[in-house]
Coordinates of C-alpha atoms in Angstrom, one line a residue:
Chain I
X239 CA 29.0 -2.4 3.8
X240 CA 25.6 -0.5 3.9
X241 CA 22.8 -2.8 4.5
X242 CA 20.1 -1.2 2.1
X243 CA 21.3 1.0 -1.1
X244 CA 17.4 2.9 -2.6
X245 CA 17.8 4.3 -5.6
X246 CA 15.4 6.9 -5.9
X247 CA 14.2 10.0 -2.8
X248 CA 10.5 9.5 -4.0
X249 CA 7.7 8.3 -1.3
X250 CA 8.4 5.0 -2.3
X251 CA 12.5 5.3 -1.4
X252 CA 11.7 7.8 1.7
X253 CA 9.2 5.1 3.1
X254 CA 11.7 2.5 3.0
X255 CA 14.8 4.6 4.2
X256 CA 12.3 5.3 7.3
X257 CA 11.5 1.5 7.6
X258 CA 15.0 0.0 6.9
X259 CA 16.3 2.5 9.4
X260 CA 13.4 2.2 12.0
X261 CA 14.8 -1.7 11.8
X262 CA 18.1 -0.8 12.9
X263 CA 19.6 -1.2 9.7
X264 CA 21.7 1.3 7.7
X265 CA 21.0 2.7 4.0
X266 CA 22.1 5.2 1.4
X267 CA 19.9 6.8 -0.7
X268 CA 20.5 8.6 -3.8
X269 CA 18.2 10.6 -6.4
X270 CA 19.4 13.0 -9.2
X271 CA 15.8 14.6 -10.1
X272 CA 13.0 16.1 -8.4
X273 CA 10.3 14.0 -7.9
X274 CA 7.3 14.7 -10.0
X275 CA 4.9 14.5 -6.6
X276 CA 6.6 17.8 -6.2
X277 CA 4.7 19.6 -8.9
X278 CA 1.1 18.2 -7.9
X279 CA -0.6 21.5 -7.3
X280 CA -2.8 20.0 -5.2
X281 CA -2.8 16.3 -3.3
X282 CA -6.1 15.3 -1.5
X283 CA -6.4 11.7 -1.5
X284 CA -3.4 10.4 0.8
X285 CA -4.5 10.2 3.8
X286 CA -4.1 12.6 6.8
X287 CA -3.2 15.1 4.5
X288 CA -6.4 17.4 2.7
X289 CA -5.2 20.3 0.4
X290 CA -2.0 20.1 0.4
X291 CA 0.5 20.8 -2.4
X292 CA 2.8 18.2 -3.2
X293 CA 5.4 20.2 -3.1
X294 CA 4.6 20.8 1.2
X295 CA 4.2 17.1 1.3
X296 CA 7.5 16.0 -0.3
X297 CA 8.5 18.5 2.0
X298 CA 6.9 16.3 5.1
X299 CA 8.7 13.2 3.8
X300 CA 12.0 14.2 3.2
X301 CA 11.6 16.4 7.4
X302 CA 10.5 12.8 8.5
X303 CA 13.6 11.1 7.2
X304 CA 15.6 13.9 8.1
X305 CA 14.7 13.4 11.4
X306 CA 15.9 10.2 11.5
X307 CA 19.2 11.0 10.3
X308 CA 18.3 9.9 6.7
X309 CA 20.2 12.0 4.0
X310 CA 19.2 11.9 0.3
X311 CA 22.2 11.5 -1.5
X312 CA 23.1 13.4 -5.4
X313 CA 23.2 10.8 -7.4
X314 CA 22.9 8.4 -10.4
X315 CA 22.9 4.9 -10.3
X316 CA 24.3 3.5 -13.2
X317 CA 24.9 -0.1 -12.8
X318 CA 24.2 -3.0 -10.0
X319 CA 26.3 -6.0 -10.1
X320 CA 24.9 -8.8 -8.1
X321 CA 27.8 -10.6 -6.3
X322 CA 26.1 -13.4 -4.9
X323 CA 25.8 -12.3 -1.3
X324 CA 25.9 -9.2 -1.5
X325 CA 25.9 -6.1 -4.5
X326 CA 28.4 -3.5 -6.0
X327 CA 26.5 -0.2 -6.9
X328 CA 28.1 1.9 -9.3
X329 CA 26.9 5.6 -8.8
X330 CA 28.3 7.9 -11.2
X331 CA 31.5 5.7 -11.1
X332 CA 31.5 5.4 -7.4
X333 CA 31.4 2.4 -6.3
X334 CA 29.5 0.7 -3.2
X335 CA 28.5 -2.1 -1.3
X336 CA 25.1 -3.3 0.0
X337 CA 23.2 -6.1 1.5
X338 CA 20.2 -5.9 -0.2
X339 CA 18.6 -3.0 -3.0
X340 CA 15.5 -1.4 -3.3
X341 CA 14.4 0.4 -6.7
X342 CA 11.8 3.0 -5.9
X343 CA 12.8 5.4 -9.3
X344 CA 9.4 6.0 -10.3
X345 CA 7.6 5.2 -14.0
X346 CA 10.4 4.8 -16.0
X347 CA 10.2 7.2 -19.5
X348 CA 12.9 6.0 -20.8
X349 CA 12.6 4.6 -24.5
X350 CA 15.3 2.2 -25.6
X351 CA 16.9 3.0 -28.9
X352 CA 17.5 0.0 -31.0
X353 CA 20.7 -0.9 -30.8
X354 CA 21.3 0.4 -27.1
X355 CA 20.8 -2.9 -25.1
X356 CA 22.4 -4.6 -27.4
X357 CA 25.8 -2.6 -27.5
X358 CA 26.0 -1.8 -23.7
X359 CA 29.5 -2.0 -22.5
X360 CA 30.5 -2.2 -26.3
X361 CA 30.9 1.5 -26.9
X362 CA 27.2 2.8 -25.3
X363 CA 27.6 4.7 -21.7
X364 CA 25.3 5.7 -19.1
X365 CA 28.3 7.0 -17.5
X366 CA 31.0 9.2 -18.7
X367 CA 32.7 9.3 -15.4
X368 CA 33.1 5.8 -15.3
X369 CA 33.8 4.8 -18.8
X370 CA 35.4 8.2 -20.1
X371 CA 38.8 7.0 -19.6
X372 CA 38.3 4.2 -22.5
X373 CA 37.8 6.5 -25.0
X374 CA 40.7 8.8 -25.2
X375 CA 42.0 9.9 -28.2
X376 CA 38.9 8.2 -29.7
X377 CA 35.1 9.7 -30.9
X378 CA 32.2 9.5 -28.9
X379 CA 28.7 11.1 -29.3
X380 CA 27.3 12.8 -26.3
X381 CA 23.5 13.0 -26.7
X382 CA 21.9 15.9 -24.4
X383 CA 19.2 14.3 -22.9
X384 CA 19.6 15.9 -19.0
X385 CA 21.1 19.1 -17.4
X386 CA 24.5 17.6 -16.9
X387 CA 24.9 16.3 -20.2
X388 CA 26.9 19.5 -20.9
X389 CA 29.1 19.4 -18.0
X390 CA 30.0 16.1 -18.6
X391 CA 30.5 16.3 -22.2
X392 CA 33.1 19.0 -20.9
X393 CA 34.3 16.9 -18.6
X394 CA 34.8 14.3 -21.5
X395 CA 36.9 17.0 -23.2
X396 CA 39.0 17.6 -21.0
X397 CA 40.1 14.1 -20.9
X398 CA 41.2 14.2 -24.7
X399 CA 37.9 12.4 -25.7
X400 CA 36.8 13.8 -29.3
X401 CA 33.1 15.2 -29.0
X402 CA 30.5 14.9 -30.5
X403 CA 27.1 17.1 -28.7
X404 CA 23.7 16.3 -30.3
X405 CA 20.9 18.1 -28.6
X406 CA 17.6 19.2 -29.2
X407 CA 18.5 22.4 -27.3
X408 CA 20.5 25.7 -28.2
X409 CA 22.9 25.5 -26.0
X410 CA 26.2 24.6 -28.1
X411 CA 27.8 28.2 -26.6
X412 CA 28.6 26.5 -23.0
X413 CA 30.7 23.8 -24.7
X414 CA 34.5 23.6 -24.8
X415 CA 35.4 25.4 -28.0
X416 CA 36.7 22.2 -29.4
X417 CA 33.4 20.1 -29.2
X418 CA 31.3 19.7 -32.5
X419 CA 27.4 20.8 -31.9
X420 CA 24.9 19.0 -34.0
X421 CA 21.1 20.0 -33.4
X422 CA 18.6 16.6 -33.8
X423 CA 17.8 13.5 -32.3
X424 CA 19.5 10.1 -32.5
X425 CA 16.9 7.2 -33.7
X426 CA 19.3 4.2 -34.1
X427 CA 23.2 3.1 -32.9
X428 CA 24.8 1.0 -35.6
X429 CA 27.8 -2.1 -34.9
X430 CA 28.3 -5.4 -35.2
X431 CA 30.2 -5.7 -31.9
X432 CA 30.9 -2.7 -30.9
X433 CA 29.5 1.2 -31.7
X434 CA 30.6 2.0 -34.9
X435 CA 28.2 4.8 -35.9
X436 CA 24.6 6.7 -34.6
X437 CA 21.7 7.6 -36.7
X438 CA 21.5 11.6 -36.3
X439 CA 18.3 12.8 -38.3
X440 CA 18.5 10.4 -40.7
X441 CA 22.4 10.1 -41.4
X442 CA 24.9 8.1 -40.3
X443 CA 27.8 9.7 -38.2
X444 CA 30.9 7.3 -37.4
X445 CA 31.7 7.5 -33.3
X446 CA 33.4 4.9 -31.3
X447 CA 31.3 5.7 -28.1
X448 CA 27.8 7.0 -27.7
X449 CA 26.6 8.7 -24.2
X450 CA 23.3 8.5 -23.4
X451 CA 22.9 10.6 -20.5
X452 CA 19.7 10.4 -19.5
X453 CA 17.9 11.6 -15.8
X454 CA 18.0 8.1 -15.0
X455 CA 18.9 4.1 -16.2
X456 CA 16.0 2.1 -17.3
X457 CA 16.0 0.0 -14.4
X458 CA 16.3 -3.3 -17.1
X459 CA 20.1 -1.8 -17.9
X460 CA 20.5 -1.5 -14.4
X461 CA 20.5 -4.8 -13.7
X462 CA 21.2 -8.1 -16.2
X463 CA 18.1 -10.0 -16.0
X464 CA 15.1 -8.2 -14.1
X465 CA 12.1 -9.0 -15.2
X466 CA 9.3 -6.7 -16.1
X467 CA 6.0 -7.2 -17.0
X468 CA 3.6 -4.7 -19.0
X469 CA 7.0 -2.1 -18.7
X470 CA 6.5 -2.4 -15.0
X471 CA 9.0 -4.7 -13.0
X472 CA 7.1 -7.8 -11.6
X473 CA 7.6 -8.3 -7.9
X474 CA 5.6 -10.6 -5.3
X475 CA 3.8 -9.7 -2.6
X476 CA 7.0 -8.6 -0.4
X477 CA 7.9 -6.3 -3.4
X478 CA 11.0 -8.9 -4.0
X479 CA 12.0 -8.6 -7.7
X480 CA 13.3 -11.7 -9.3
X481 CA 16.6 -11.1 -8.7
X482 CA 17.1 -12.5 -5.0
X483 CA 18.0 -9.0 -2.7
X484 CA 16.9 -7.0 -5.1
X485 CA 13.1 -4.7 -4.2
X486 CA 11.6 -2.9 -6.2
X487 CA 8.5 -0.5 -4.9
X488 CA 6.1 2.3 -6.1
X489 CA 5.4 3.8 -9.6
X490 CA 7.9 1.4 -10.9
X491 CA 5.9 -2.1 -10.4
X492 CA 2.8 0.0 -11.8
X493 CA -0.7 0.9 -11.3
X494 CA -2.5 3.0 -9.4
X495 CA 0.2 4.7 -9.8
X496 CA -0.8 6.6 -6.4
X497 CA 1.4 8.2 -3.4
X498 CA -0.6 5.8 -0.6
X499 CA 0.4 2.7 -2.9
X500 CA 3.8 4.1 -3.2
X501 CA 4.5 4.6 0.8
X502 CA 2.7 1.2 1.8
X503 CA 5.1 -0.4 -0.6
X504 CA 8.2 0.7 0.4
X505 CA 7.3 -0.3 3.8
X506 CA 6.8 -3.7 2.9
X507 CA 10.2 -3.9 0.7
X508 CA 12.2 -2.4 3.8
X509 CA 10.6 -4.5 6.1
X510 CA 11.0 -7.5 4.4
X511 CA 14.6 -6.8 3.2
X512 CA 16.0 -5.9 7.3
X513 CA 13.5 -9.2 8.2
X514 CA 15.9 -11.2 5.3
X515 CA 19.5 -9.3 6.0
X516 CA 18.6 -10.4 10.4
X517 CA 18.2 -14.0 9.8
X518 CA 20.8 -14.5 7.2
Chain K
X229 CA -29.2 4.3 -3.0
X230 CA -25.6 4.9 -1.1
X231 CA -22.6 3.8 -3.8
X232 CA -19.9 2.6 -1.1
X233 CA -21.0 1.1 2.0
X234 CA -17.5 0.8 3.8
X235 CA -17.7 -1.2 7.0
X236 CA -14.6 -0.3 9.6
X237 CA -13.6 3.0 10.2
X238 CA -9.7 2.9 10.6
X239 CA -7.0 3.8 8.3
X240 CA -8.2 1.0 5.4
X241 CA -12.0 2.4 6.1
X242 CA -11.3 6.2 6.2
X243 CA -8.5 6.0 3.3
X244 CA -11.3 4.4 1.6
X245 CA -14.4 6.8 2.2
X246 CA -11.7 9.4 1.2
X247 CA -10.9 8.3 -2.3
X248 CA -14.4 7.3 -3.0
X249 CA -15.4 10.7 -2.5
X250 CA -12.7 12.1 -4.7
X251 CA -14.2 10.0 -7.3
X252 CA -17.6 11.6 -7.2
X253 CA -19.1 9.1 -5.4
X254 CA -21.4 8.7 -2.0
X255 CA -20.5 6.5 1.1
X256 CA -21.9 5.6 4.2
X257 CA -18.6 4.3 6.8
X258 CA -19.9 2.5 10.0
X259 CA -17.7 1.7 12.9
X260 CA -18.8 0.3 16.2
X261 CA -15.6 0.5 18.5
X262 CA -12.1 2.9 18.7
X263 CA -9.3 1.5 16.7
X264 CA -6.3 -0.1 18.2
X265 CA -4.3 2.4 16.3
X266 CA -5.8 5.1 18.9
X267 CA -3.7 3.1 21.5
X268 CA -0.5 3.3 19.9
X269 CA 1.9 5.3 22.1
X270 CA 4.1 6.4 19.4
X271 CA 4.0 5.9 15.7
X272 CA 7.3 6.3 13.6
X273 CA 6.9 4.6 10.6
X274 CA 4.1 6.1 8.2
X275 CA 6.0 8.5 6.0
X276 CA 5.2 12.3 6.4
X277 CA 4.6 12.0 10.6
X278 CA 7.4 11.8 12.8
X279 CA 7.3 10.8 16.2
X280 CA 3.1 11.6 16.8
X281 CA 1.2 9.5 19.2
X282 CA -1.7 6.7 17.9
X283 CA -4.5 8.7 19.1
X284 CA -2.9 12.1 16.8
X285 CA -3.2 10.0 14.0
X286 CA -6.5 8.6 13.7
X287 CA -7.1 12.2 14.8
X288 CA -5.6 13.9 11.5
X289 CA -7.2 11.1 9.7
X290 CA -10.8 11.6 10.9
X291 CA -10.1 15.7 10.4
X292 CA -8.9 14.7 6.7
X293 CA -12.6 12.6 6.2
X294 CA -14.6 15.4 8.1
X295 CA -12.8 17.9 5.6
X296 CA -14.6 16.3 2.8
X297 CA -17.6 15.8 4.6
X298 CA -17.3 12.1 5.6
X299 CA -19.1 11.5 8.9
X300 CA -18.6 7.9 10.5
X301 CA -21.9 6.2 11.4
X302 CA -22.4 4.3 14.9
X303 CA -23.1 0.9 14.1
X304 CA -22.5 -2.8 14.1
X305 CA -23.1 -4.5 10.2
X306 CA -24.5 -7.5 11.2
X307 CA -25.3 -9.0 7.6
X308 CA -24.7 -8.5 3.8
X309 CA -27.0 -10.3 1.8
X310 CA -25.6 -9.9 -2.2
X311 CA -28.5 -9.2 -4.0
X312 CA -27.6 -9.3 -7.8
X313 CA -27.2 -5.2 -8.8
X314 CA -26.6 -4.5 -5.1
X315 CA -26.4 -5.6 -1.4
X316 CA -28.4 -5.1 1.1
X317 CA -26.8 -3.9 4.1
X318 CA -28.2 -4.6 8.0
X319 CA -26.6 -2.3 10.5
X320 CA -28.1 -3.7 13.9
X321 CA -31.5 -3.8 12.5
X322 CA -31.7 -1.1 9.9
X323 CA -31.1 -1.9 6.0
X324 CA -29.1 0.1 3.9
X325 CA -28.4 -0.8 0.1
X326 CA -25.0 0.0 -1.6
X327 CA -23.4 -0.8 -5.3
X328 CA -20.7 -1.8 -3.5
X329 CA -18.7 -2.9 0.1
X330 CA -15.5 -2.1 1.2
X331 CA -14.8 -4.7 4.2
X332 CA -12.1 -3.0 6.3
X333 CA -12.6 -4.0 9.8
X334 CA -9.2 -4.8 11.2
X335 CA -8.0 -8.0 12.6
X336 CA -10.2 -10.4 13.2
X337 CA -10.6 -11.8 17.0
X338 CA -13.4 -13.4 16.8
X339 CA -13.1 -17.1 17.3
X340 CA -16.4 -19.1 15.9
X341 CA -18.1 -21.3 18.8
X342 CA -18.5 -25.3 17.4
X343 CA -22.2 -25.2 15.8
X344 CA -22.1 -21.5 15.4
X345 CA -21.6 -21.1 11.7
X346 CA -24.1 -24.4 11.1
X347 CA -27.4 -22.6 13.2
X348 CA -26.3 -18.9 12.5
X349 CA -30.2 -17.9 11.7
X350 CA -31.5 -20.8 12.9
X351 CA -31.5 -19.5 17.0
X352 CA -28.0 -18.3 16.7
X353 CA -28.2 -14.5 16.2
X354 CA -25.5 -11.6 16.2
X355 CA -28.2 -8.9 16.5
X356 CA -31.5 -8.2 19.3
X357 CA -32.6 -5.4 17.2
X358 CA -33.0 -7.5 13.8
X359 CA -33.8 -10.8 15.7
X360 CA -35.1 -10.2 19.0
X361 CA -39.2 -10.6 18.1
X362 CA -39.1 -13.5 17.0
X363 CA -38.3 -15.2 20.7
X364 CA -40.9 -13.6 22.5
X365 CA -41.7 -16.1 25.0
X366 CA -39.1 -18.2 24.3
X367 CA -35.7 -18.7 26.3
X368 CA -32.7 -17.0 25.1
X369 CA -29.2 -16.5 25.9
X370 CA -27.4 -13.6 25.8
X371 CA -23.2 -13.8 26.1
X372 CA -21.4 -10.8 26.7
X373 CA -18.4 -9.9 24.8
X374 CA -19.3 -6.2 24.2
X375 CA -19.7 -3.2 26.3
X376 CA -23.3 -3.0 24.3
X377 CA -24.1 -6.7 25.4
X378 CA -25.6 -5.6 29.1
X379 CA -28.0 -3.3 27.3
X380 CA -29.2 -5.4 24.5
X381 CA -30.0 -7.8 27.4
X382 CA -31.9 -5.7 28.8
X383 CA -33.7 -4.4 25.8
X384 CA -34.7 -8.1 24.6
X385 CA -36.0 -8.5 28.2
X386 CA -38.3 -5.8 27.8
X387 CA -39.9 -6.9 24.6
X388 CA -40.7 -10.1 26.4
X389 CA -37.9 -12.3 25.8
X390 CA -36.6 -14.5 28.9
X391 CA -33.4 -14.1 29.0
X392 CA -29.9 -15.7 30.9
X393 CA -27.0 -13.3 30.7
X394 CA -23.6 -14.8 30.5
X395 CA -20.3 -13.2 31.3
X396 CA -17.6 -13.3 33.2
X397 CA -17.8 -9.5 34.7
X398 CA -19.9 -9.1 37.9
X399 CA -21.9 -7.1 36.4
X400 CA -25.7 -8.2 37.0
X401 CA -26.6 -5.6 39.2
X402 CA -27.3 -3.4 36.4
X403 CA -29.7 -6.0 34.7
X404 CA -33.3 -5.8 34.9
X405 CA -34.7 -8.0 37.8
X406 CA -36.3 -10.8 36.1
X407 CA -33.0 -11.1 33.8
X408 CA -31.1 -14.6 35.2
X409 CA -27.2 -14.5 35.6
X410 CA -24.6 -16.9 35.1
X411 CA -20.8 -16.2 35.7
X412 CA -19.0 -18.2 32.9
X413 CA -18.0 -18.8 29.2
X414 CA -19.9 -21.0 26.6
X415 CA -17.9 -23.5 24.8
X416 CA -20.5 -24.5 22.5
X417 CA -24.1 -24.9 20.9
X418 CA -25.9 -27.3 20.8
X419 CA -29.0 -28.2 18.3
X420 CA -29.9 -30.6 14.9
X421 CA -31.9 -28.5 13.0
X422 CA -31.5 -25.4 15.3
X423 CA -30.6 -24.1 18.9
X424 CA -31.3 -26.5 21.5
X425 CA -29.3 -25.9 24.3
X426 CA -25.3 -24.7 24.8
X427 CA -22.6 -26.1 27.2
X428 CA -21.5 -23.4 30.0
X429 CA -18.9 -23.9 32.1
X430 CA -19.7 -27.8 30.9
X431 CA -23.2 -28.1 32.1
X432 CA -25.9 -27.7 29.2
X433 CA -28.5 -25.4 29.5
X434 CA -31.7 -25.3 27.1
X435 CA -32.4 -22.4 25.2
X436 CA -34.2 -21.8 21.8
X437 CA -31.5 -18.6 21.0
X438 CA -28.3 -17.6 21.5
X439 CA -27.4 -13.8 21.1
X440 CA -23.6 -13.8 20.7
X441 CA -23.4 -10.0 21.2
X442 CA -19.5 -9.5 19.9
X443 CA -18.2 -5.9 19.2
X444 CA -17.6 -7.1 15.7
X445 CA -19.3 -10.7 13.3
X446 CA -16.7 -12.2 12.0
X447 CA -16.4 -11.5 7.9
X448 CA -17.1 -14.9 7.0
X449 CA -20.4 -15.1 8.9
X450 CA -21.2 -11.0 7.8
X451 CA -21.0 -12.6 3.8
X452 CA -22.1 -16.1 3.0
X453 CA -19.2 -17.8 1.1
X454 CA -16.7 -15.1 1.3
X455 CA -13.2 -16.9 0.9
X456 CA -10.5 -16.8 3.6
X457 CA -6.4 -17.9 3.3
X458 CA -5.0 -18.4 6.2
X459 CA -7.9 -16.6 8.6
X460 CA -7.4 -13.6 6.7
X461 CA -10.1 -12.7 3.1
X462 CA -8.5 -13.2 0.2
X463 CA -8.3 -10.6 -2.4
X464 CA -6.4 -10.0 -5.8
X465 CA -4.9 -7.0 -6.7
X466 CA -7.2 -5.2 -6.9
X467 CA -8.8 -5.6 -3.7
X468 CA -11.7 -7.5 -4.7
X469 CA -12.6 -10.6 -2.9
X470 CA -14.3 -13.6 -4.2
X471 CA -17.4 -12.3 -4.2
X472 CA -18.1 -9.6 -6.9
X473 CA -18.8 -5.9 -6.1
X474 CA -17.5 -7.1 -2.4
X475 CA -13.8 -6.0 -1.7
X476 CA -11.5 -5.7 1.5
X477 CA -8.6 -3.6 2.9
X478 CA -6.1 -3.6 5.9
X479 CA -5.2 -5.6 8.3
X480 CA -8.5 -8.0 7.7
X481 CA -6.7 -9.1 4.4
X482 CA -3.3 -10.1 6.1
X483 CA 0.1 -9.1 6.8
X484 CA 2.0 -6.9 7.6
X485 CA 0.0 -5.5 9.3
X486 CA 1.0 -2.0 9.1
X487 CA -0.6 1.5 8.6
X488 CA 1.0 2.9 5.3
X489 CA -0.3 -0.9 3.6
X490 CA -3.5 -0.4 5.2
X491 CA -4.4 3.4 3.8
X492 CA -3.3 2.1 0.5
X493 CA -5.1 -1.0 0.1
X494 CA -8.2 1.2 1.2
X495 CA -7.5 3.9 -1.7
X496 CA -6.9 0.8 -4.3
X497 CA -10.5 -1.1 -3.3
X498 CA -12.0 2.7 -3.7
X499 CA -10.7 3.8 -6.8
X500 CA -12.0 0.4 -8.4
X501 CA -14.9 0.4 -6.7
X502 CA -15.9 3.7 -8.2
X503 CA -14.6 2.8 -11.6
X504 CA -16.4 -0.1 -11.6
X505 CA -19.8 2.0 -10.7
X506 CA -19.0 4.6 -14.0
X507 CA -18.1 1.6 -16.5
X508 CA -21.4 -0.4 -15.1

């Protein structure tokens, strides 16, 4: 079992990788975007640093964790399932164990459609790896709303799920010949129980399944329960969310929303978490 | 009038001045001694430097505030006196008024003598600059517990103050003749209404003054009423203490004690500082 899973290779995550690992404890880290520091054309107020771009100083964060063995793992995290002492992490239908979790994924822009929360597990998907399988022979709406949308609505293809792609973009000539292309935006998912049909630009289309394959989770369908405050997940002084294990550091618990701010606070969460994980 | 008077010139202090002036606004930062982090042998754990010594550090730090034209003053604050609008600030002597303070001084070592706090100003003094004329005459006692102390003696001497010099260094051959010299500690001072006498090495010894001549004044002595939790000033989120326009960062404000919490804390008191300045 890995003693600290961080989802999210921002200065928040890198800070605690470095911490949890200066501790002696282990960790895996995953990201599946860039982080936005990255395209700062110019940083001048973190300390020690004057002029910088922030794409040289991610570059200085990710060499320091390199340098101490810590690899930033591909990946999305789809679901954490507390399991009382410890937590199953489902990235991208991978599954792994961990001690304690730290969510360092940045301001969150994801917007809830109504009916999402609601219908989760019932026929809406983060995931198509990990829930393609139920919907063979069946149709589900993919809605385009990353880069691998389009490889895994292929990928749900190829499995004999029938397609639906809804996208904003013109890209319906990379599908699988067999998948239907619709160009809009989905506004609503309909069911009583389960997903029976999407809003698509103001008209209903019947679909068993909807994925919404966003960059990332909104860290409230992550996890049953987390509490949030303003948008921003509440946490105490040691960065412990309400959910016991589970951190939370950086953009995510909100303002400033600052790099210094961001790095102290995944400090304390890794810290705190290897102080916890030692005397349990 | 200066907008930020930041007292402490270590990673809180310097992160401080830093952000300050990326808001457009003017600081004067006064430190009085190196800070510990210099000493550090090896720092890991602040994301973005790997494996660089204490002294490197505070090094890049300083090159970062001298980049933006931040030049640390020489100089003990011995008093804020909150004056409504503003403060005025005494730095051994010399008066300086601000919109606002930053407290970021480090760890607190100083332990309070019994009837310190109760005649501080009433023969009890932290300063021979600011206070020295007005015991002319009269019998004071110096204690040393800075490298400054020796010379201070020696400067009240020469203004016509008759002095005893306390320490527990053998150091009186480099105080003026007529200075007297006792090898011990004090333990207390005595007085009703103000200094009497203190107790050294358990004998009493009458004096009208005592100049306790400490590298730094302990916070709650440098601001009347300023709250404390614990031994360390309490602030909310923001960084402001209890009293208003007067904030702290770092380690003075409490665990953990670390260098990635303290830079932030110092860019969070500085960014509200200054918006606090524009709205006001």
């Amino acid at each position: 079992m890995t003693d600290i899973i961080i989802v999210g290779a921002g200065p928040a995550g890198l800070s605690a990788a470095v911490n949890a690992v200066n501790r002696g404890k282990t960790v895996r880290i995953f990201s599946n975007k860039e982080n936005y520091l990255s395209k700062a054309e110019r940083v001048d107020n973190h300390l020690g640093f004057y002029n910088i771009s922030g794409k040289e100083l991610m570059d200085k964060f990710k060499e320091h964790a390199e340098a101490m063995n810590i690899k930033t793992e591909e990946g999305k995290v789809v679901n954490i399932l507390p399991m009382g002492e410890s937590f199953m992490v489902n990235i991208n239908g991978e599954i792994s164990e961990a001690k304690k979790i730290i969510l360092a994924m940045g301001v969150s822009k994801v917007k809830e459609l109504p009916g999402e929360g609601r219908l989760l597990g019932s026929g809406v998907s983060y995931c198509a790896t990990c829930d393609g399988m139920l919907y063979r022979n069946k149709n589900a709406i993919v809605w385009d709303q990353s880069n691998d949308a389009l490889e895994e609505a292929n990928y749900l293809n190829s499995i004999g799920v029938n397609i639906t792609f809804v996208s904003k973009k013109a890209r319906s000539e990379h599908l699988n010949g067999n998948i239907k292309y619709v160009s809009g935006t989905i506004s609503e998912i309909l069911g009583d129980y389960s997903v029976e049909a999407v809003i698509i630009n103001g008209e209903n289309l019947q679909a068993d399944a909807v994925f919404l394959l966003r960059d990332a989770v909104a860290p409230t369908a992550l996890i049953d329960g987390l509490e949030t405050e303003s948008g921003f997940i509440r946490v105490n002084k040691n960065m412990e969310t309400n959910i016991e294990g589970v951190y939370a550091a950086g953009d995510i618990i909100g303002k400033p929303l600052q790099l210094s701010k961001a790095v102290s606070e995944g400090l304390i969460a890794a810290q705190h978490a290897a102080i916890q994980i030692d005397i349990q």
